[in-house]
Structures are given as C-alpha cells and as structure tokens.
PDB file of C-alpha atoms in Angstrom:
ATOM      1  CA  MET C 252     -32.138-109.881  40.380  1.00  0.00           C
ATOM      2  CA  SER C 253     -30.841-106.560  40.387  1.00  0.00           C
ATOM      3  CA  ASP C 254     -29.742-104.396  37.450  1.00  0.00           C
ATOM      4  CA  GLY C 255     -28.123-105.330  34.166  1.00  0.00           C
ATOM      5  CA  THR C 256     -29.309-108.371  31.485  1.00  0.00           C
ATOM      6  CA  PRO C 257     -29.242-111.948  32.712  1.00  0.00           C
ATOM      7  CA  ALA C 258     -25.736-112.332  30.669  1.00  0.00           C
ATOM      8  CA  ASP C 259     -23.986-109.555  32.460  1.00  0.00           C
ATOM      9  CA  LEU C 260     -25.124-110.473  36.215  1.00  0.00           C
ATOM     10  CA  PHE C 261     -23.692-114.129  35.229  1.00  0.00           C
ATOM     11  CA  PHE C 262     -20.370-112.883  34.224  1.00  0.00           C
ATOM     12  CA  ASP C 263     -20.657-110.413  37.279  1.00  0.00           C
ATOM     13  CA  ALA C 264     -20.438-113.888  38.881  1.00  0.00           C
ATOM     14  CA  ALA C 265     -18.173-115.438  37.517  1.00  0.00           C
ATOM     15  CA  ILE C 266     -15.530-113.297  37.837  1.00  0.00           C
ATOM     16  CA  GLY C 267     -16.248-112.110  41.166  1.00  0.00           C
ATOM     17  CA  LEU C 268     -15.960-116.399  42.377  1.00  0.00           C
ATOM     18  CA  LEU C 269     -12.337-116.019  40.152  1.00  0.00           C
ATOM     19  CA  GLN C 270     -11.073-113.165  41.686  1.00  0.00           C
ATOM     20  CA  ARG C 271     -11.768-114.613  45.218  1.00  0.00           C
ATOM     21  CA  VAL C 272      -9.945-118.246  44.030  1.00  0.00           C
ATOM     22  CA  ARG C 273      -7.132-116.240  42.770  1.00  0.00           C
ATOM     23  CA  ASP C 274      -6.549-114.391  45.824  1.00  0.00           C
ATOM     24  CA  GLU C 275      -7.936-116.812  48.581  1.00  0.00           C
ATOM     25  CA  GLU C 276      -6.801-119.713  47.018  1.00  0.00           C
ATOM     26  CA  ALA C 277      -3.448-118.685  46.233  1.00  0.00           C
ATOM     27  CA  ASP C 278      -1.453-120.509  48.638  1.00  0.00           C
ATOM     28  CA  ALA C 279      -3.434-124.139  47.668  1.00  0.00           C
ATOM     29  CA  ILE C 280      -2.421-123.091  44.152  1.00  0.00           C
ATOM     30  CA  ALA C 281       1.237-122.612  44.555  1.00  0.00           C
ATOM     31  CA  THR C 282       1.565-126.029  46.619  1.00  0.00           C
ATOM     32  CA  ALA C 283      -0.612-128.421  44.264  1.00  0.00           C
ATOM     33  CA  GLY C 284       1.640-126.666  41.504  1.00  0.00           C
ATOM     34  CA  ALA C 285       4.444-127.640  43.871  1.00  0.00           C
ATOM     35  CA  LEU C 286       3.265-131.081  44.342  1.00  0.00           C
ATOM     36  CA  LEU C 287       2.468-132.100  40.751  1.00  0.00           C
ATOM     37  CA  ALA C 288       5.924-130.945  39.822  1.00  0.00           C
ATOM     38  CA  ASP C 289       7.317-132.689  42.310  1.00  0.00           C
ATOM     39  CA  THR C 290       6.169-135.770  41.007  1.00  0.00           C
ATOM     40  CA  VAL C 291       7.062-135.241  37.507  1.00  0.00           C
ATOM     41  CA  ALA C 292      11.126-134.478  38.764  1.00  0.00           C
ATOM     42  CA  ALA C 293      10.634-137.734  40.400  1.00  0.00           C
ATOM     43  CA  GLY C 294       9.340-139.896  37.514  1.00  0.00           C
ATOM     44  CA  GLY C 295       5.803-139.903  38.314  1.00  0.00           C
ATOM     45  CA  ARG C 296       2.703-140.063  36.546  1.00  0.00           C
ATOM     46  CA  LEU C 297      -0.209-137.789  36.470  1.00  0.00           C
ATOM     47  CA  PHE C 298      -3.694-138.402  36.925  1.00  0.00           C
ATOM     48  CA  ALA C 299      -6.903-136.243  36.880  1.00  0.00           C
ATOM     49  CA  PHE C 300     -10.272-137.715  37.598  1.00  0.00           C
ATOM     50  CA  GLY C 301     -13.885-135.996  38.077  1.00  0.00           C
ATOM     51  CA  ALA C 302     -17.328-137.329  37.086  1.00  0.00           C
ATOM     52  CA  GLY C 303     -20.593-135.589  35.559  1.00  0.00           C
ATOM     53  CA  HIS C 304     -19.576-132.305  34.787  1.00  0.00           C
ATOM     54  CA  SER C 305     -16.996-132.013  37.333  1.00  0.00           C
ATOM     55  CA  SER C 306     -14.761-134.180  34.649  1.00  0.00           C
ATOM     56  CA  LEU C 307     -15.254-131.484  32.444  1.00  0.00           C
ATOM     57  CA  ALA C 308     -12.646-129.949  34.156  1.00  0.00           C
ATOM     58  CA  ALA C 309     -10.136-133.179  34.607  1.00  0.00           C
ATOM     59  CA  GLN C 310     -10.506-133.168  30.481  1.00  0.00           C
ATOM     60  CA  ASP C 311      -9.439-130.213  29.798  1.00  0.00           C
ATOM     61  CA  VAL C 312      -6.098-130.618  31.757  1.00  0.00           C
ATOM     62  CA  VAL C 313      -5.361-134.095  29.494  1.00  0.00           C
ATOM     63  CA  TYR C 314      -4.294-134.028  26.006  1.00  0.00           C
ATOM     64  CA  ARG C 315      -4.076-130.025  26.027  1.00  0.00           C
ATOM     65  CA  ALA C 316      -2.460-127.726  23.428  1.00  0.00           C
ATOM     66  CA  GLY C 317      -0.342-125.656  26.156  1.00  0.00           C
ATOM     67  CA  GLY C 318      -1.187-128.267  29.269  1.00  0.00           C
ATOM     68  CA  LEU C 319       1.142-130.764  30.474  1.00  0.00           C
ATOM     69  CA  ALA C 320       2.123-133.967  28.692  1.00  0.00           C
ATOM     70  CA  LEU C 321       1.724-135.978  31.015  1.00  0.00           C
ATOM     71  CA  MET C 322      -1.774-135.347  32.809  1.00  0.00           C
ATOM     72  CA  ASN C 323      -3.096-138.926  32.199  1.00  0.00           C
ATOM     73  CA  LEU C 324      -7.410-138.772  32.297  1.00  0.00           C
ATOM     74  CA  LEU C 325      -8.457-141.489  35.527  1.00  0.00           C
ATOM     75  CA  ALA C 326     -12.018-142.563  33.196  1.00  0.00           C
ATOM     76  CA  VAL C 327     -14.630-144.625  35.098  1.00  0.00           C
ATOM     77  CA  PRO C 328     -17.358-145.938  32.493  1.00  0.00           C
ATOM     78  CA  GLY C 329     -20.572-144.358  32.853  1.00  0.00           C
ATOM     79  CA  VAL C 330     -19.554-141.277  34.843  1.00  0.00           C
ATOM     80  CA  VAL C 331     -17.481-139.638  32.559  1.00  0.00           C
ATOM     81  CA  GLY C 332     -19.679-137.250  30.787  1.00  0.00           C
ATOM     82  CA  VAL C 333     -23.435-136.812  29.878  1.00  0.00           C
ATOM     83  CA  ASP C 334     -23.158-138.538  26.607  1.00  0.00           C
ATOM     84  CA  VAL C 335     -24.005-142.740  28.552  1.00  0.00           C
ATOM     85  CA  THR C 336     -27.923-142.920  28.091  1.00  0.00           C
ATOM     86  CA  PRO C 337     -29.502-142.469  30.158  1.00  0.00           C
ATOM     87  CA  ALA C 338     -27.572-139.347  31.473  1.00  0.00           C
ATOM     88  CA  THR C 339     -29.207-140.095  35.003  1.00  0.00           C
ATOM     89  CA  LEU C 340     -26.825-143.314  35.314  1.00  0.00           C
ATOM     90  CA  GLY C 341     -23.853-141.007  35.494  1.00  0.00           C
ATOM     91  CA  SER C 342     -25.609-139.556  39.329  1.00  0.00           C
ATOM     92  CA  ALA C 343     -26.087-143.271  39.999  1.00  0.00           C
ATOM     93  CA  LEU C 344     -22.676-144.486  39.555  1.00  0.00           C
ATOM     94  CA  GLU C 345     -21.424-142.069  41.269  1.00  0.00           C
ATOM     95  CA  ARG C 346     -23.129-143.184  44.843  1.00  0.00           C
ATOM     96  CA  VAL C 347     -22.012-147.048  44.007  1.00  0.00           C
ATOM     97  CA  ASP C 348     -19.398-148.302  46.753  1.00  0.00           C
ATOM     98  CA  GLY C 349     -16.791-150.167  45.495  1.00  0.00           C
ATOM     99  CA  LEU C 350     -16.597-148.339  42.182  1.00  0.00           C
ATOM    100  CA  ALA C 351     -13.273-146.718  42.624  1.00  0.00           C
ATOM    101  CA  GLY C 352     -11.607-149.398  44.147  1.00  0.00           C
ATOM    102  CA  ALA C 353     -12.215-151.671  41.308  1.00  0.00           C
ATOM    103  CA  VAL C 354     -11.098-148.893  38.700  1.00  0.00           C
ATOM    104  CA  LEU C 355      -7.652-148.294  40.402  1.00  0.00           C
ATOM    105  CA  ASP C 356      -6.950-151.646  40.760  1.00  0.00           C
ATOM    106  CA  THR C 357      -7.403-152.026  37.049  1.00  0.00           C
ATOM    107  CA  SER C 358      -5.278-149.001  36.376  1.00  0.00           C
ATOM    108  CA  PRO C 359      -1.761-148.110  35.988  1.00  0.00           C
ATOM    109  CA  VAL C 360      -1.562-145.954  39.222  1.00  0.00           C
ATOM    110  CA  ARG C 361       1.329-146.359  41.329  1.00  0.00           C
ATOM    111  CA  ALA C 362       2.637-144.912  44.531  1.00  0.00           C
ATOM    112  CA  GLY C 363       4.930-142.023  43.675  1.00  0.00           C
ATOM    113  CA  ASP C 364       2.086-141.007  41.591  1.00  0.00           C
ATOM    114  CA  THR C 365      -0.651-137.484  41.808  1.00  0.00           C
ATOM    115  CA  LEU C 366      -4.065-138.233  41.481  1.00  0.00           C
ATOM    116  CA  VAL C 367      -6.436-134.909  40.979  1.00  0.00           C
ATOM    117  CA  ILE C 368      -9.743-135.591  41.792  1.00  0.00           C
ATOM    118  CA  VAL C 369     -12.838-132.703  41.116  1.00  0.00           C
ATOM    119  CA  SER C 370     -15.918-133.208  42.490  1.00  0.00           C
ATOM    120  CA  LEU C 371     -17.864-130.098  43.451  1.00  0.00           C
ATOM    121  CA  SER C 372     -20.029-131.730  46.238  1.00  0.00           C
ATOM    122  CA  GLY C 373     -17.422-133.838  47.307  1.00  0.00           C
ATOM    123  CA  ARG C 374     -19.694-136.239  48.783  1.00  0.00           C
ATOM    124  CA  ASN C 375     -20.510-139.014  47.084  1.00  0.00           C
ATOM    125  CA  ALA C 376     -19.045-142.262  47.264  1.00  0.00           C
ATOM    126  CA  LEU C 377     -16.719-142.400  44.356  1.00  0.00           C
ATOM    127  CA  PRO C 378     -14.952-139.507  44.847  1.00  0.00           C
ATOM    128  CA  VAL C 379     -14.799-140.216  48.576  1.00  0.00           C
ATOM    129  CA  GLU C 380     -13.568-143.580  47.989  1.00  0.00           C
ATOM    130  CA  MET C 381     -11.180-142.392  44.645  1.00  0.00           C
ATOM    131  CA  ALA C 382      -9.349-140.750  47.844  1.00  0.00           C
ATOM    132  CA  LEU C 383      -9.112-143.075  50.144  1.00  0.00           C
ATOM    133  CA  GLY C 384      -8.253-145.448  47.576  1.00  0.00           C
ATOM    134  CA  ALA C 385      -5.270-143.419  45.829  1.00  0.00           C
ATOM    135  CA  ARG C 386      -4.126-142.464  49.177  1.00  0.00           C
ATOM    136  CA  ALA C 387      -4.374-146.210  50.360  1.00  0.00           C
ATOM    137  CA  ARG C 388      -1.957-147.003  47.139  1.00  0.00           C
ATOM    138  CA  GLY C 389       0.480-144.669  47.522  1.00  0.00           C
ATOM    139  CA  LEU C 390      -0.169-141.515  45.228  1.00  0.00           C
ATOM    140  CA  LYS C 391      -0.727-138.184  46.522  1.00  0.00           C
ATOM    141  CA  VAL C 392      -4.008-136.750  45.840  1.00  0.00           C
ATOM    142  CA  ILE C 393      -4.769-133.051  45.337  1.00  0.00           C
ATOM    143  CA  GLY C 394      -9.001-132.796  45.373  1.00  0.00           C
ATOM    144  CA  VAL C 395     -10.847-129.417  43.545  1.00  0.00           C
ATOM    145  CA  THR C 396     -14.187-129.332  45.123  1.00  0.00           C
ATOM    146  CA  SER C 397     -16.737-126.924  47.298  1.00  0.00           C
ATOM    147  CA  VAL C 398     -16.175-126.562  50.355  1.00  0.00           C
ATOM    148  CA  ALA C 399     -19.145-125.027  51.408  1.00  0.00           C
ATOM    149  CA  TYR C 400     -21.144-128.998  50.843  1.00  0.00           C
ATOM    150  CA  ALA C 401     -19.523-130.500  53.806  1.00  0.00           C
ATOM    151  CA  ALA C 402     -21.193-127.360  55.519  1.00  0.00           C
ATOM    152  CA  GLN C 403     -24.425-127.642  53.741  1.00  0.00           C
ATOM    153  CA  THR C 404     -25.311-131.298  52.964  1.00  0.00           C
ATOM    154  CA  THR C 405     -24.204-134.586  54.741  1.00  0.00           C
ATOM    155  CA  SER C 406     -22.000-137.192  53.501  1.00  0.00           C
ATOM    156  CA  ARG C 407     -23.323-140.116  50.781  1.00  0.00           C
ATOM    157  CA  HIS C 408     -20.367-142.259  51.833  1.00  0.00           C
ATOM    158  CA  ALA C 409     -20.513-144.381  54.543  1.00  0.00           C
ATOM    159  CA  SER C 410     -18.168-142.678  56.526  1.00  0.00           C
ATOM    160  CA  GLY C 411     -19.679-139.268  56.414  1.00  0.00           C
ATOM    161  CA  THR C 412     -16.645-137.997  55.360  1.00  0.00           C
ATOM    162  CA  PHE C 413     -16.199-135.482  51.904  1.00  0.00           C
ATOM    163  CA  LEU C 414     -13.879-135.561  49.558  1.00  0.00           C
ATOM    164  CA  LYS C 415     -11.561-132.627  51.517  1.00  0.00           C
ATOM    165  CA  ASP C 416     -11.475-134.926  54.079  1.00  0.00           C
ATOM    166  CA  HIS C 417      -8.892-137.392  52.194  1.00  0.00           C
ATOM    167  CA  CYS C 418      -6.838-135.290  50.370  1.00  0.00           C
ATOM    168  CA  ASP C 419      -3.015-133.903  50.091  1.00  0.00           C
ATOM    169  CA  ILE C 420      -3.870-130.380  49.367  1.00  0.00           C
ATOM    170  CA  VAL C 421      -7.457-128.643  48.564  1.00  0.00           C
ATOM    171  CA  LEU C 422      -8.584-126.282  46.018  1.00  0.00           C
ATOM    172  CA  ASP C 423     -11.695-124.700  46.812  1.00  0.00           C
ATOM    173  CA  SER C 424     -13.894-123.478  43.816  1.00  0.00           C
ATOM    174  CA  LYS C 425     -15.544-121.142  46.376  1.00  0.00           C
ATOM    175  CA  ILE C 426     -19.399-122.107  44.366  1.00  0.00           C
ATOM    176  CA  ALA C 427     -22.096-122.439  46.525  1.00  0.00           C
ATOM    177  CA  VAL C 428     -24.169-125.380  47.322  1.00  0.00           C
ATOM    178  CA  GLY C 429     -26.828-125.862  44.289  1.00  0.00           C
ATOM    179  CA  ASP C 430     -24.413-124.527  41.599  1.00  0.00           C
ATOM    180  CA  ALA C 431     -26.685-121.878  40.270  1.00  0.00           C
ATOM    181  CA  GLU C 432     -25.577-118.199  40.022  1.00  0.00           C
ATOM    182  CA  LEU C 433     -28.947-116.267  39.361  1.00  0.00           C
ATOM    183  CA  THR C 434     -32.138-115.751  40.790  1.00  0.00           C
ATOM    184  CA  LEU C 435     -35.244-114.188  38.606  1.00  0.00           C
ATOM    185  CA  ASP C 436     -39.251-114.029  40.046  1.00  0.00           C
ATOM    186  CA  THR C 437     -40.236-114.766  36.938  1.00  0.00           C
ATOM    187  CA  ILE C 438     -38.180-118.346  37.495  1.00  0.00           C
ATOM    188  CA  PRO C 439     -39.120-121.057  39.863  1.00  0.00           C
ATOM    189  CA  ALA C 440     -35.422-122.121  40.329  1.00  0.00           C
ATOM    190  CA  PRO C 441     -31.450-120.454  40.927  1.00  0.00           C
ATOM    191  CA  PHE C 442     -30.205-120.740  37.442  1.00  0.00           C
ATOM    192  CA  ALA C 443     -26.747-120.129  35.186  1.00  0.00           C
ATOM    193  CA  PRO C 444     -24.111-122.788  37.132  1.00  0.00           C
ATOM    194  CA  ALA C 445     -20.949-121.051  37.290  1.00  0.00           C
ATOM    195  CA  SER C 446     -19.185-124.194  38.637  1.00  0.00           C
ATOM    196  CA  THR C 447     -17.199-125.491  34.783  1.00  0.00           C
ATOM    197  CA  VAL C 448     -15.464-121.704  34.593  1.00  0.00           C
ATOM    198  CA  VAL C 449     -14.379-121.299  37.866  1.00  0.00           C
ATOM    199  CA  THR C 450     -12.889-124.964  38.195  1.00  0.00           C
ATOM    200  CA  THR C 451     -11.529-125.369  34.902  1.00  0.00           C
ATOM    201  CA  ALA C 452      -9.423-121.734  35.699  1.00  0.00           C
ATOM    202  CA  LEU C 453      -8.442-123.089  38.937  1.00  0.00           C
ATOM    203  CA  LEU C 454      -7.472-126.482  37.282  1.00  0.00           C
ATOM    204  CA  GLN C 455      -5.368-124.039  34.808  1.00  0.00           C
ATOM    205  CA  ALA C 456      -3.730-121.660  36.893  1.00  0.00           C
ATOM    206  CA  VAL C 457      -2.135-125.389  38.870  1.00  0.00           C
ATOM    207  CA  MET C 458      -1.405-125.962  35.577  1.00  0.00           C
ATOM    208  CA  ALA C 459       0.802-122.876  34.973  1.00  0.00           C
ATOM    209  CA  THR C 460       2.415-122.750  38.392  1.00  0.00           C
ATOM    210  CA  THR C 461       3.695-126.414  38.110  1.00  0.00           C
ATOM    211  CA  ALA C 462       4.721-125.335  33.859  1.00  0.00           C
ATOM    212  CA  ALA C 463       7.287-122.893  35.449  1.00  0.00           C
ATOM    213  CA  ALA C 464       8.514-124.230  39.338  1.00  0.00           C
ATOM    214  CA  LEU C 465       9.016-126.390  37.004  1.00  0.00           C
ATOM    215  CA  ALA C 466      11.618-124.692  35.325  1.00  0.00           C
ATOM    216  CA  ASP C 467      12.532-123.027  37.667  1.00  0.00           C
ATOM    217  CA  ARG C 468      14.461-126.521  38.660  1.00  0.00           C
ATOM    218  CA  GLY C 469      15.730-126.106  34.788  1.00  0.00           C
ATOM    219  CA  ILE C 470      13.058-128.884  33.737  1.00  0.00           C
ATOM    220  CA  GLU C 471      11.522-128.284  30.484  1.00  0.00           C
ATOM    221  CA  PRO C 472       8.044-128.672  31.547  1.00  0.00           C
ATOM    222  CA  PRO C 473       7.027-131.457  29.039  1.00  0.00           C
ATOM    223  CA  LEU C 474       4.400-129.000  27.135  1.00  0.00           C
ATOM    224  CA  LEU C 475       1.753-129.979  24.688  1.00  0.00           C
ATOM    225  CA  ARG C 476       1.522-127.295  20.934  1.00  0.00           C
ATOM    226  CA  SER C 477      -1.470-127.246  19.195  1.00  0.00           C
ATOM    227  CA  GLY C 478      -1.797-129.672  16.020  1.00  0.00           C
ATOM    228  CA  ASN C 479      -3.439-126.115  14.282  1.00  0.00           C
ATOM    229  CA  VAL C 480       0.258-124.618  14.366  1.00  0.00           C
ATOM    230  CA  ASP C 481       3.171-125.255  12.111  1.00  0.00           C
ATOM    231  CA  GLY C 482       5.099-128.028  13.849  1.00  0.00           C
ATOM    232  CA  GLY C 483       3.146-128.217  16.377  1.00  0.00           C
ATOM    233  CA  HIS C 484       2.455-132.615  15.240  1.00  0.00           C
ATOM    234  CA  GLU C 485       6.446-132.898  15.365  1.00  0.00           C
ATOM    235  CA  TRP C 486       7.129-131.229  18.691  1.00  0.00           C
ATOM    236  CA  ASN C 487       4.009-133.403  20.346  1.00  0.00           C
ATOM    237  CA  GLY C 488       5.682-136.699  18.269  1.00  0.00           C
ATOM    238  CA  ARG C 489       8.847-135.288  20.210  1.00  0.00           C
ATOM    239  CA  VAL C 490       7.119-135.147  24.196  1.00  0.00           C
ATOM    240  CA  MET C 491       5.521-138.341  23.730  1.00  0.00           C
ATOM    241  CA  THR C 492       8.541-140.378  22.701  1.00  0.00           C
ATOM    242  CA  GLN C 493       9.912-139.187  25.299  1.00  0.00           C
ATOM    243  CA  TYR C 494       7.268-139.335  28.059  1.00  0.00           C
ATOM    244  CA  GLY C 495       6.082-141.949  26.242  1.00  0.00           C
ATOM    245  CA  ASP C 496       5.878-144.529  29.604  1.00  0.00           C
ATOM    246  CA  ARG C 497       3.991-142.173  31.789  1.00  0.00           C
ATOM    247  CA  ILE C 498       1.357-141.000  28.736  1.00  0.00           C
ATOM    248  CA  PHE C 499      -1.509-143.325  28.782  1.00  0.00           C
ATOM    249  CA  TYR C 500      -3.914-141.432  26.654  1.00  0.00           C
ATOM    250  CA  ARG C 501      -2.317-143.230  23.340  1.00  0.00           C
ATOM    251  CA  ARG C 502      -2.691-146.677  24.226  1.00  0.00           C
TER     252      ARG C 502
END
C-alpha cells in the first residue's frame, strides 16, 4: 500500500471506481434508465432484488426519498441482509437450487415488469435462476454485477453460467474479485470493500436517468419526497394513491 492513510487510500479507490463506472458504463446506464421509463410508461411495475450485502443497493432504491415510488423489493426470506441468524445461512441459501422459482411463483411479478438483480459475483444459483425465471415469465432483467468474476471464478449454477449471461442489460460495477481495495504488510488479508458504495451510486444514477427520461416524455416521474420536510407526507400520500396498484411495500 502506498503513502497515505488507509482512509485516504480507500476514498481514492472508491472515487476511482466511481469514475470508471461513470465513464465506461454511461451507455448501459442510459439504456437501463430508458428501459425503466418504458416499463413505467407502459403500466408495468419495477422490482429490485439482491442477496446478502448486494441487497443493500437494492433496498436503497425502494421507498426512498427522492426515488421512484414504483420500485419494489423482491425479498427472499433469509437472504435480504445479515439480520438472519446465523448470518452464514444467507450465504448458504444463495446456493440452493429452485429457491428463485419458488419466490417468483409467489410474488406479484408479471409479464411486462422489469426486475433489477444485484449480485456482485453473479455466480450463485439464486441470482442466475432469478434472472432465468424472470425472463421466462416475460420480465425484462437488468443485472448489476462485477463482470470480472465470470472470467476469474467458476459458476455455482448447474448451467455453468453467470448472472450477466441472462440479462437484457448488464451494468458492470468494475469491482475486483474479492471485493477488497486495500492491502497492508501487517494485515494478512486484503480489506476495505467498496462494492456497496459503487453499486448504490450506479443504481441511483440509473434512477436519475429514469426520472429524467419520463419527464422528457411528458410523464411526471412518480417520485417520493422526504417525510422530514413540510408537506412530504401529503405528497407521498398522493403518489401512493395514484400508483397504489403498482406499489407492494405497503401491503
């Protein structure tokens, strides 16, 4: 590790990744934003899914001040975060064949909807089967993943494929295999993961693009406002009433 405090070096690494994503994924971000806008304009619904720490970026675009009210979390019990006990159970469930199909069958998703799937490695059975199952049901799929894993690891799905192989649009987070940005001679393992910072920013860039794309078409984006500003609750109440048949986190 070169000169500078660990904090400085982490910020530098995260900023560098954000710059790469901004520059190298600009076309994919624009395409993803247009797809979400197409879905909203056509009366479809929006869903986001992630497992483990990848779920943090998915959750960040659901019921979010300044975000699209129509983005719903497609939750898989036991894998949404580290609140399950033991936490290792979540990792094990990501490798269970058939779980994604059971979740999709009991969810409100339908043809014409769009599903955003966040998986850093994209190698486990759950995100691969989620993408396969969603497309088979007539959904469009946006995958947010690190493409590097497909070149440097092996798939844990029976097909030998990765999430990136089953998406309409792929957003590459550029995160290195292992998700640790720093090394130090006195520490035996690499440390300081940046995937949450980068993936969350990447998805918020897509959400911003979607809102602007809707406005360009003369459609007011169904945005939520902060409940901590005057009039926020009233604003959100109107939005949720207008789009109540496409919002599932209130039920």
